[in-house]
Coordinates of C-alpha atoms and ligand atoms in Angstrom, one line a residue:
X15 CA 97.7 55.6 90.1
X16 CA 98.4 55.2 93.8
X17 CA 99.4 57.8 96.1
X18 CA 102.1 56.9 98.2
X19 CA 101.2 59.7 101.0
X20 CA 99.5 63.0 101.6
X21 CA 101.9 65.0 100.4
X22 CA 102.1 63.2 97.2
X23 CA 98.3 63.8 96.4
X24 CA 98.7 67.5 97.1
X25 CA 101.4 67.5 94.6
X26 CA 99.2 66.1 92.1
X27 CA 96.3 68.3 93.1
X28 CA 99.1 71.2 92.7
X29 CA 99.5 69.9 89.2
X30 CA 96.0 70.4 88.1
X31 CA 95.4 74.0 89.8
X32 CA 93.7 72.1 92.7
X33 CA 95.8 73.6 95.3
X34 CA 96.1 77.1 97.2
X35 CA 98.8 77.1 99.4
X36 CA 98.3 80.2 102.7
X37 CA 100.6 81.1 105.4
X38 CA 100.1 82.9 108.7
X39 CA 96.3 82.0 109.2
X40 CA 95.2 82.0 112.5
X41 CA 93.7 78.7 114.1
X42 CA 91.1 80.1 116.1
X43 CA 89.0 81.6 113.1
X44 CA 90.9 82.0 110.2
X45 CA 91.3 78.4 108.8
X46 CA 88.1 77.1 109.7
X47 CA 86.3 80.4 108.3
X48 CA 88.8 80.2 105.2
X49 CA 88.0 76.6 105.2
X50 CA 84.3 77.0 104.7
X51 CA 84.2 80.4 102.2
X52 CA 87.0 78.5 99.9
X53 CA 83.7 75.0 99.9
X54 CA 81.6 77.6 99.2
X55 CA 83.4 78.8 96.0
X56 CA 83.6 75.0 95.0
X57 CA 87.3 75.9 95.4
X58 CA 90.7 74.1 95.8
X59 CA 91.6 72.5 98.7
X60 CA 93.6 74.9 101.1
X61 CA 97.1 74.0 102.6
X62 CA 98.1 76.1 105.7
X63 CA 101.5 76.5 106.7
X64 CA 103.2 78.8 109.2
X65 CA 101.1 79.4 112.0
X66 CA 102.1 81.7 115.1
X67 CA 103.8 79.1 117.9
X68 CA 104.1 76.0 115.5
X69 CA 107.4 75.0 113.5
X70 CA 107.2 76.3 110.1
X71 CA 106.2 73.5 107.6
X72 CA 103.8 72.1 110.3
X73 CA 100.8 71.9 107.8
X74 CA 96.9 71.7 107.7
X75 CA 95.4 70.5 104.7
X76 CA 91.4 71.2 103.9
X77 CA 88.5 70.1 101.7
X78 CA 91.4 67.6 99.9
X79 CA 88.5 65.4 98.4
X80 CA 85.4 67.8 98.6
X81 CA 84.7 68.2 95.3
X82 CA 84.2 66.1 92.7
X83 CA 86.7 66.5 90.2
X84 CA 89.4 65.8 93.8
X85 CA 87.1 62.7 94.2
X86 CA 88.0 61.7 90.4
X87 CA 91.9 62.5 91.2
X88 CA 92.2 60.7 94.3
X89 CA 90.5 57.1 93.0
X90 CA 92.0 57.6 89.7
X91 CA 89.3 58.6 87.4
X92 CA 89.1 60.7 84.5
X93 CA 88.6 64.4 85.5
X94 CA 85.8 66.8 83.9
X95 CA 83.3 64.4 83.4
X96 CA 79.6 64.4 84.2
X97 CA 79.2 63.2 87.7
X98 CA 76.8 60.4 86.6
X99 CA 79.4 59.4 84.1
X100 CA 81.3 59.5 86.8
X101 CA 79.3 57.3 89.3
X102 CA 78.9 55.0 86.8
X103 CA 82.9 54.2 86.6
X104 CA 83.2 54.4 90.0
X105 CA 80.6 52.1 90.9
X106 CA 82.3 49.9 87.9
X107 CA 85.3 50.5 90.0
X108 CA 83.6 49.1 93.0
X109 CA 82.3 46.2 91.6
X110 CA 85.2 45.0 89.8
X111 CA 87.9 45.4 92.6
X112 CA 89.7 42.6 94.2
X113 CA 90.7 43.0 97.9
X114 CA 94.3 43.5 98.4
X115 CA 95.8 43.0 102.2
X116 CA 98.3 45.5 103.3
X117 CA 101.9 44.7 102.9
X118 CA 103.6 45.3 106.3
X119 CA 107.4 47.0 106.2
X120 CA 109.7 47.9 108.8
X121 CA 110.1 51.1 108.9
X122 CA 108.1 54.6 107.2
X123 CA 108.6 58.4 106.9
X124 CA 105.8 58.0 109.9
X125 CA 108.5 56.7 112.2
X126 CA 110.8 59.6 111.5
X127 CA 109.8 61.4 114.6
X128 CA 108.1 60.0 118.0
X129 CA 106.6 61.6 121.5
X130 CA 106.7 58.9 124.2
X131 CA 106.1 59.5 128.5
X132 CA 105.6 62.8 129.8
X133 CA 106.5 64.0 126.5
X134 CA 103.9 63.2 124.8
X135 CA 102.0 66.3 123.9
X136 CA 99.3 66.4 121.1
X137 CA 98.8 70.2 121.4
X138 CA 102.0 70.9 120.1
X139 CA 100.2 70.5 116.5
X140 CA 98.4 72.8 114.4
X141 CA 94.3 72.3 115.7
X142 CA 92.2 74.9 114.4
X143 CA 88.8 75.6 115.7
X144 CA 86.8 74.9 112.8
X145 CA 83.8 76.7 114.1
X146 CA 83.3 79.7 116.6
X147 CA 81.2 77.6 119.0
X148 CA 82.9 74.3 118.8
X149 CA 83.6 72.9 122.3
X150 CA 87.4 72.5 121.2
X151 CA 89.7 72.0 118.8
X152 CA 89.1 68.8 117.1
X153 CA 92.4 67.2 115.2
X154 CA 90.2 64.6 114.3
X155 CA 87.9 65.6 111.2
X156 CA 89.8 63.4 108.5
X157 CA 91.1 60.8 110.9
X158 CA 91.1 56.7 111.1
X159 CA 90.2 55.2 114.3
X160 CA 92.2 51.7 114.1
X161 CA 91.0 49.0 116.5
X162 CA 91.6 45.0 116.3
X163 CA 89.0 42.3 116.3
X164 CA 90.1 40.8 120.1
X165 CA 88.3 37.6 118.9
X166 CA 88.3 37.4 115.0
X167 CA 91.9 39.3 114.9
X168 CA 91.3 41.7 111.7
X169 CA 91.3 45.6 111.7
X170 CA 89.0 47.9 111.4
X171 CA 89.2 51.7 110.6
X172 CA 86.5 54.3 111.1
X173 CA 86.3 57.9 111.2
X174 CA 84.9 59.6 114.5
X175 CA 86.0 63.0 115.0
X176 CA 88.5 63.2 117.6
X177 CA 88.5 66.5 120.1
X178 CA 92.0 67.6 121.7
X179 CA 91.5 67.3 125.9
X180 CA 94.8 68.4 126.8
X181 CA 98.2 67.0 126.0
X182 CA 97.8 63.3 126.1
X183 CA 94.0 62.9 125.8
X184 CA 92.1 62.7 122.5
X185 CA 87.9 62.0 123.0
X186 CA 86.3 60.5 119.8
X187 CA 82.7 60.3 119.4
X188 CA 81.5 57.0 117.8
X189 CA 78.1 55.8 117.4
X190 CA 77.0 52.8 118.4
X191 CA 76.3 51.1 115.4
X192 CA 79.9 51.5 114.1
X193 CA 82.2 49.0 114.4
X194 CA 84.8 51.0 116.4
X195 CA 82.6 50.8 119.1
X196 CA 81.3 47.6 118.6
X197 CA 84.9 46.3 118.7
X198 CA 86.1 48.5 122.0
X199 CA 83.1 47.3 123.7
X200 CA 84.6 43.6 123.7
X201 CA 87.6 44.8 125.4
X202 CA 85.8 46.6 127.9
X203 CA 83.1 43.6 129.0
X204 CA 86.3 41.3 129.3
X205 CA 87.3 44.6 131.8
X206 CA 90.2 45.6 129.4
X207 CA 91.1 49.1 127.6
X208 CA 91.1 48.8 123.7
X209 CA 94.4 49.1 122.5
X210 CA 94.3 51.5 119.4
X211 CA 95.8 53.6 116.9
X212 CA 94.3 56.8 115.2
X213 CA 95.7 58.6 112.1
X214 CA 95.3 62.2 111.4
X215 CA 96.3 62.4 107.6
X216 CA 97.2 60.0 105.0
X217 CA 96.6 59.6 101.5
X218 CA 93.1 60.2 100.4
X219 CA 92.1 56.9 99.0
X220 CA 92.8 54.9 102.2
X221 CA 91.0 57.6 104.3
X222 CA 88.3 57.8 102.2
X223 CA 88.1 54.1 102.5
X224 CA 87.9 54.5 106.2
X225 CA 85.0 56.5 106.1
X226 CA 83.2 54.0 103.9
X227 CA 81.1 50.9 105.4
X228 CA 82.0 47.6 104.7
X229 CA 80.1 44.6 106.8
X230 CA 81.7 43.8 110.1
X231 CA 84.5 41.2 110.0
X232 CA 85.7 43.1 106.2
X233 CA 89.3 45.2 106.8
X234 CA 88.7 48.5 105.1
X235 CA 92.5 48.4 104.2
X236 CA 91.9 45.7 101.9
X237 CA 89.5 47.4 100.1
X238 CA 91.6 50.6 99.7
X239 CA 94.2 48.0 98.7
X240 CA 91.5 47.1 95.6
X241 CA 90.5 50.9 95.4
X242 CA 94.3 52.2 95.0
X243 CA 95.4 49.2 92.4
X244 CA 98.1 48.4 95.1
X245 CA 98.2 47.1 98.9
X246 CA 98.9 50.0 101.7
X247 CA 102.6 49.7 102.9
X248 CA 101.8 49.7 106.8
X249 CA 104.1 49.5 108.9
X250 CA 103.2 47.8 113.3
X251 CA 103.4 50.1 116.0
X252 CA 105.5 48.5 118.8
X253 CA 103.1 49.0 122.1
X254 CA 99.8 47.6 120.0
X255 CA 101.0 45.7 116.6
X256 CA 98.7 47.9 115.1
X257 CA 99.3 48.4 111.5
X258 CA 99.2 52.1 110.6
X259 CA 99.9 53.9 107.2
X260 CA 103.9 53.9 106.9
X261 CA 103.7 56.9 105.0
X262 CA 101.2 58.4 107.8
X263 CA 101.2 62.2 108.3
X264 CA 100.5 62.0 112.4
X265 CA 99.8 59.1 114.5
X266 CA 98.9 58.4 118.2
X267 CA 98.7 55.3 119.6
X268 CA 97.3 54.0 123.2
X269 CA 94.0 52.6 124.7
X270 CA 90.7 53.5 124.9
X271 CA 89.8 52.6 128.5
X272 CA 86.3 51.3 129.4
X273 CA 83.7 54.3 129.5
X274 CA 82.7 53.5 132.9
X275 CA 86.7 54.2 134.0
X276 CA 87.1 57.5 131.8
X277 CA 85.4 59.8 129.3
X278 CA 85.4 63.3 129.0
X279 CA 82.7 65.9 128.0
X280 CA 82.9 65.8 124.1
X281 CA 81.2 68.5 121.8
X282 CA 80.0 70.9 120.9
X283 CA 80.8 70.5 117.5
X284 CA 79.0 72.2 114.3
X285 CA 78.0 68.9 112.8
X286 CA 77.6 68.0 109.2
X287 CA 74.4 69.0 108.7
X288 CA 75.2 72.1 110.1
X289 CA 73.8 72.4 113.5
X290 CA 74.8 71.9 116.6
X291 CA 72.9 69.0 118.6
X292 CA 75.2 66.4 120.5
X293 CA 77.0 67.0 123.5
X294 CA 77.7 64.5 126.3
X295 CA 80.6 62.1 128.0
X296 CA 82.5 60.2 125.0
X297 CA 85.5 57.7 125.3
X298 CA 88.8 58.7 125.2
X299 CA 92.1 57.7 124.1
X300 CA 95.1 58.3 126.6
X301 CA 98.3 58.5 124.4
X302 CA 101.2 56.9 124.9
X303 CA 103.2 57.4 121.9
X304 CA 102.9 60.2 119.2
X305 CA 104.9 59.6 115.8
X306 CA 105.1 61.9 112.8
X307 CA 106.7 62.4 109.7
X308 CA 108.8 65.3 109.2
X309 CA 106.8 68.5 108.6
X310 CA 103.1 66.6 109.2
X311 CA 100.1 67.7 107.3
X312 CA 96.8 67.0 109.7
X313 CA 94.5 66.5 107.3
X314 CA 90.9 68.5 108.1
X315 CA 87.2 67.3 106.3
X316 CA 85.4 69.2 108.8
X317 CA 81.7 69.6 108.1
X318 CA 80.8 72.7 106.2
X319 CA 77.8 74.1 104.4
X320 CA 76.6 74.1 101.9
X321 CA 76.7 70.9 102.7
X322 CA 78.2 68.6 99.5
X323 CA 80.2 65.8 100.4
X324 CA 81.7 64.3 97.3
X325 CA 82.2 60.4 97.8
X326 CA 79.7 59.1 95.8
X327 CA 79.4 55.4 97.2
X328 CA 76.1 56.6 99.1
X329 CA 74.7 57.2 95.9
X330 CA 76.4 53.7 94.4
X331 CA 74.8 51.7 97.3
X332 CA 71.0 53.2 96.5
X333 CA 71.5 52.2 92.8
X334 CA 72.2 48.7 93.9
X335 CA 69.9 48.8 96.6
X336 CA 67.0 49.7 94.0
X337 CA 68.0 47.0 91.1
X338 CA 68.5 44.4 94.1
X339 CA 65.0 45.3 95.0
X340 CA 64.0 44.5 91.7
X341 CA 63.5 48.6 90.6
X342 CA 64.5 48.3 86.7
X343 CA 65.4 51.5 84.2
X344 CA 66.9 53.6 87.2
X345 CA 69.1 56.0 84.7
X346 CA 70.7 57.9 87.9
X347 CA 71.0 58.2 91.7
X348 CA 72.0 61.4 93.3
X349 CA 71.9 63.5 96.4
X350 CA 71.7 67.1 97.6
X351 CA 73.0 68.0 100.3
X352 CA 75.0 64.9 101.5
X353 CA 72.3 62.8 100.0
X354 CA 69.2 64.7 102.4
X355 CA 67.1 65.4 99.4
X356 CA 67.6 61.9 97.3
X357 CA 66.7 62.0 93.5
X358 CA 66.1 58.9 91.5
X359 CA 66.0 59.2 88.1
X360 CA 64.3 56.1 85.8
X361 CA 62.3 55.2 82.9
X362 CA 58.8 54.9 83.6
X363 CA 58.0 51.0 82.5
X364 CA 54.5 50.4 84.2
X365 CA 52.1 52.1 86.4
X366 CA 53.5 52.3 90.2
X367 CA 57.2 52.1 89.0
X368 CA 58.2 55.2 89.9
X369 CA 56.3 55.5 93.5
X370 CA 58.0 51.4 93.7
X371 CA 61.3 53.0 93.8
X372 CA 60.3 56.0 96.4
X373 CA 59.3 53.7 98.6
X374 CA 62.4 51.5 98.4
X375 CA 64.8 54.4 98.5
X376 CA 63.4 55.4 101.0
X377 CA 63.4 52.5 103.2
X378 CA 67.5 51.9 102.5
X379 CA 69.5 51.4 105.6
X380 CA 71.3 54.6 104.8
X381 CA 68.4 56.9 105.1
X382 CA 68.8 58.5 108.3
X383 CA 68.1 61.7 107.9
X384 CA 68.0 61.5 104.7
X385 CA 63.6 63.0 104.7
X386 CA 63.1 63.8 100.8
X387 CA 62.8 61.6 97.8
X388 CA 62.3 63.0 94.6
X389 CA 61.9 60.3 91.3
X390 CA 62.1 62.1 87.6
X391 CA 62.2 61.3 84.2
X392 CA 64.8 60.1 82.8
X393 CA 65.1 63.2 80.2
X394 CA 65.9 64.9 83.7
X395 CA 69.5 65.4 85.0
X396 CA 69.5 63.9 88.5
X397 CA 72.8 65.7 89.2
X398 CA 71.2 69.1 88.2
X399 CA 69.3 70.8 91.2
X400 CA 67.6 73.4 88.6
X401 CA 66.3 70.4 86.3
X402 CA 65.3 68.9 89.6
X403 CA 63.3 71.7 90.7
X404 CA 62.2 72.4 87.4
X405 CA 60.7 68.4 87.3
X406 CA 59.2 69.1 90.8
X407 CA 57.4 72.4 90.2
X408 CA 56.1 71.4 86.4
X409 CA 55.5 67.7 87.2
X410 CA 53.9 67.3 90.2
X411 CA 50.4 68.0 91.4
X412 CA 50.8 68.4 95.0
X413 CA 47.3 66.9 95.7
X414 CA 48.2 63.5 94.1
X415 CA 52.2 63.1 93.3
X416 CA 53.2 63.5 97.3
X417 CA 53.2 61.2 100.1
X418 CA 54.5 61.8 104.0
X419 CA 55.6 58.6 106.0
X420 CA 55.6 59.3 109.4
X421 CA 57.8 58.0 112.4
X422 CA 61.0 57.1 109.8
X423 CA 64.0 56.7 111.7
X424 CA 66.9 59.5 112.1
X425 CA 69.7 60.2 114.0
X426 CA 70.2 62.0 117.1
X427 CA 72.2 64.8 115.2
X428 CA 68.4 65.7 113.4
X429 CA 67.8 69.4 114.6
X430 CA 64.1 68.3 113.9
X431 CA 63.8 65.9 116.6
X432 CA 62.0 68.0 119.9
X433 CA 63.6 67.8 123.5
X434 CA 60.7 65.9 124.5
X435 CA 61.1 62.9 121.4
X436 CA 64.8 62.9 122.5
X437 CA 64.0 62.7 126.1
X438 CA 61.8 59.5 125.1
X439 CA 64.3 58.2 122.9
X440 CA 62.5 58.1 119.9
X441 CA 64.3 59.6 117.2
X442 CA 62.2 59.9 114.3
X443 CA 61.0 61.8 111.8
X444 CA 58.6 61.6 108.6
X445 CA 59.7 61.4 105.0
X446 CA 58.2 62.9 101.9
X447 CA 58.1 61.2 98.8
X448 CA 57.0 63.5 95.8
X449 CA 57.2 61.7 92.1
X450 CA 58.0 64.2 89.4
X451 CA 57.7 61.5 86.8
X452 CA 54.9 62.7 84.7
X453 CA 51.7 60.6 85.3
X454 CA 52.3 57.4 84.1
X455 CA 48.8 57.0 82.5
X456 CA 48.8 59.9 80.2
X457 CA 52.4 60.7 79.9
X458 CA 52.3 60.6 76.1
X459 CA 49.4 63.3 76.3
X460 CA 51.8 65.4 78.7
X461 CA 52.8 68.8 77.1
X462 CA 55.8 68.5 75.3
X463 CA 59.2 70.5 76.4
X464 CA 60.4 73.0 74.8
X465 CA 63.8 71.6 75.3
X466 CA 66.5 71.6 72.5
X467 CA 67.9 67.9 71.8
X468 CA 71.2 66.7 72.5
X469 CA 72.1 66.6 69.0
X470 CA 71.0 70.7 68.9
X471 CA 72.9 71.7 71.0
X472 CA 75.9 70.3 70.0
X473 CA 75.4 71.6 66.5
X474 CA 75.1 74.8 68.1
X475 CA 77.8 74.6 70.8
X476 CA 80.8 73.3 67.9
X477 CA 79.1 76.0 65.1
X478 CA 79.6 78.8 68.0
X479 CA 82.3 78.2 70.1
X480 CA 83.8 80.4 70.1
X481 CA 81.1 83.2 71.3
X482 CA 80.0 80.5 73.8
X483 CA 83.8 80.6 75.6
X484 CA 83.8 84.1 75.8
X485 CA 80.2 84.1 77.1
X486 CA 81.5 81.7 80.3
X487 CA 80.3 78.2 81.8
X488 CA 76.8 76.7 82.2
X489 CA 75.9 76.8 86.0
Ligands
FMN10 C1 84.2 63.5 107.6 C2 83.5 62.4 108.4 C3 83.3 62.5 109.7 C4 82.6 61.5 110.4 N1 82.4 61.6 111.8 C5 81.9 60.6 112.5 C6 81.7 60.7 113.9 O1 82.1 61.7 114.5 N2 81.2 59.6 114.5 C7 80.7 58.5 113.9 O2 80.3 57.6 114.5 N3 80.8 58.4 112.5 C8 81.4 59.4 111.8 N4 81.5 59.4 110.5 C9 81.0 58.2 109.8 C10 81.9 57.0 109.8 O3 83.2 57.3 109.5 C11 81.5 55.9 108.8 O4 80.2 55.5 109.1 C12 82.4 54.7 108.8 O5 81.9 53.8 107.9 C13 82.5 54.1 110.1 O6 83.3 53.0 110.0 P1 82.9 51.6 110.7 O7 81.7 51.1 109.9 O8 84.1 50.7 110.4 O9 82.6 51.9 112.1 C14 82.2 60.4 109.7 C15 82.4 60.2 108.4 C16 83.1 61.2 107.7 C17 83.3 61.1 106.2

């Protein structure tokens, strides 16, 4: 089922006890704070209204697809099922959609309202200060950055997160691999600013689409055409054609001059993996037109720990990244921590097999950061950091079932990487590969577990029931 907006996924959420609805939080602590204690509960996703200086119904919505089961909601899936049940559908999903081009209309709930001139004031929306030392308020966690091809025409969107500098100045921070960038930097060498558009809050499945990485030339709107079972309605801003969301919560649209013209000092920012480590000049966009819908909801994904980030399709390109690598009998891929500690879970075929796939995980584009690789047994729920740990500290001899590779690449957001290594530009780190397979060789001779069998347990689970309810959930 597609979602027509924001608001229409928060009613849905509503309507499986996904929601928590608070009024009067504050913006400098209270809703980032709230925010992060609400993740921490594997809770519902928040929705602020009424804050002190803001029109009533001027909304911030958090964490709307941090967990799993809000994954499951927004694509469509079934809810409550195992999460590799659930990877496996998803990357089904994947596979088997068909790209489906926007359908532009005239006009949109997203047109309803509309800043323009020396009206133009982005501050006049809800912003909170997701953390106490962030630089400023950043409206742009759960944004899309929208920027046309000057020479092949199509659209891209990314997220970058987007910090407020005053009323008609948003800087975004956007690396130089992604195509944002890569696409604004052809404007600027022809000596042009990059028209563009940026979104903060729409319905999940295009956002979450957004955040994804198809190759360079691919629109993600036509993917989250295929991923929603129907094309975006989009609707063309009149200063840049760009198409934007016509049920969009909050738009801006303008130009992103050429950095040698303009930035402004972007950052501090507590980062995903929960430090802060990049500071510096970034681009900006100067607004020339805000439109929103009436009563907006800026949606907010800003990072949190623990850190769990609930789109899957990290995990969905490893799989396919090991069986296109030739890796056969992978039963599972799965991350903790967004994916920093990778687990691979297979049946052992041959000597080497399992140590095979360690080395290819760990050499897929995605890694960055991404330091530890752990392989188990297929009798081992990948998705389960106890039967993870378990694996690790019953399976693996130290001495032989570990290896470090040294000088891996990372990213400049690695609180590992010294002042001097930045300094020089060489952001690395090692990786550690530990197998927690049992050894290949005598793994028929290995002690047996003392684990009951699926078909136990469920003997025991439908027999007792009834005592098990009252006794509570499984961690
Ligand atoms: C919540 C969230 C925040 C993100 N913030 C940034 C950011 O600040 N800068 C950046 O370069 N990428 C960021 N990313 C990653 C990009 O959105 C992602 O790599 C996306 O694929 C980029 O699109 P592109 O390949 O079209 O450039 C973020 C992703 C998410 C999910």
């Amino acid at each position: 089922m597609a979602y027509s907006s924001l608001d229409a996924f928060i009613k849905a959420a509503e309507a499986v006890d996904e929601v928590q609805h608070v009024e009067g939080a504050d913006l400098e602590l209270d809703v980032g704070c709230l925010t992060e204690l609400a993740a921490e509960r594997n809770g519902p996703m928040l929705v602020f209204d009424k804050f002190a200086g803001y029109p009533d119904g001027f909304r911030v919505a958090a964490n709307a697809n941090r967990t799993i089961r809000r994954f499951a909601l927004a694509m469509g899936l079934p809810l409550d099922l195992h999460p590799l049940e659930l990877l496996r559908l998803w990357r089904d999903k994947r596979t088997s959609a068909v790209p489906l081009s926007a359908t532009v209309v005239k006009d949109g709930p997203v047109l309803e309202n509309m800043m323009q001139g020396n009206d133009v004031d982005i501050e006049k929306f809800p912003t909170p200060r997701w953390h106490t030392g962030d630089g400023g308020r950043y409206i742009g966690t759960q944004d899309m950055v929208i920027v046309r091809d000057p020479e092949q025409s199509w659209v891209n969107m990314g997220c970058y997160r987007g910090m407020i500098q005053g009323r008609d100045r948003v800087s975004f921070w956007i690396n130089p691999q992604k195509h944002g960038r890569i696409i604004a930097q052809k404007y600027w060498r022809a000596g042009k600013a990059a028209p563009v558009a940026v979104v903060f809050g729409c319905e999940p499945v295009t956002w979450m689409t957004a955040s994804m990485s198809p190759p360079f030339g691919i629109s993600e709107y036509e993917l989250a055409g295929a991923y929603r079972g129907a094309p975006v309605d989009v609707v063309e801003l009149p200063l840049t054609g760009l198409p934007v969301p016509a049920e969009a919560e909050l738009v801006i649209e303008g130009e992103i001059p050429p950095e040698s013209e303009e930035t402004a000092i972007e950052g501090p920012f507590g980062e995903w993996p929960g430090y802060y480590t990049h500071q510096g000049p970034e681009a900006v966009v100067r607004i020339k037109r805000i439109y929103y819908r009436d009563n907006p909801i800026i949606a907010g994904a800003p990072p949190l720990r623990p850190i769990g980030w609930s789109n899957f399709t990290n995990y969905v390109h490893l799989w396919e990244h090991l069986e296109r690598s030739g890796i056969t009998d992978v039963t599972g891929v799965w991350g903790f921590n967004n994916g920093l500690l990778t687990v691979v879970a297979l049946r052992q075929r041959y000597a080497g097999h399992a140590k095979q796939a360690l080395i290819t995980a760990a050499g897929f584009r995605h890694g960055d950061m991404k330091t530890y690789y752990v392989t188990v047994d297929e009798d081992i729920d990948p998705t389960h950091l106890d039967e993870v740990l378990w694996a690790m500290c019953t399976r693996v001899d130290p001495a032989t079932a570990v290896d470090v590779i040294r000088d891996a690449w990372t990213a400049d957001l690695d609180p590992r990487v010294s002042p001097a290594k930045r300094e020089a530009g060489d952001l690395t780190v090692g990786r550690m590969l530990i197998n927690a397979c049992r050894p290949f060789s005598w793994r028929d001779q290995f002690a047996k577990t003392n684990v009951f069998s699926a078909e136990e347990r469920n003997k025991v689970q439908t027999k007792w029931r009834d005592l098990l309810e009252h006794l509570g959930k499984k961690n």
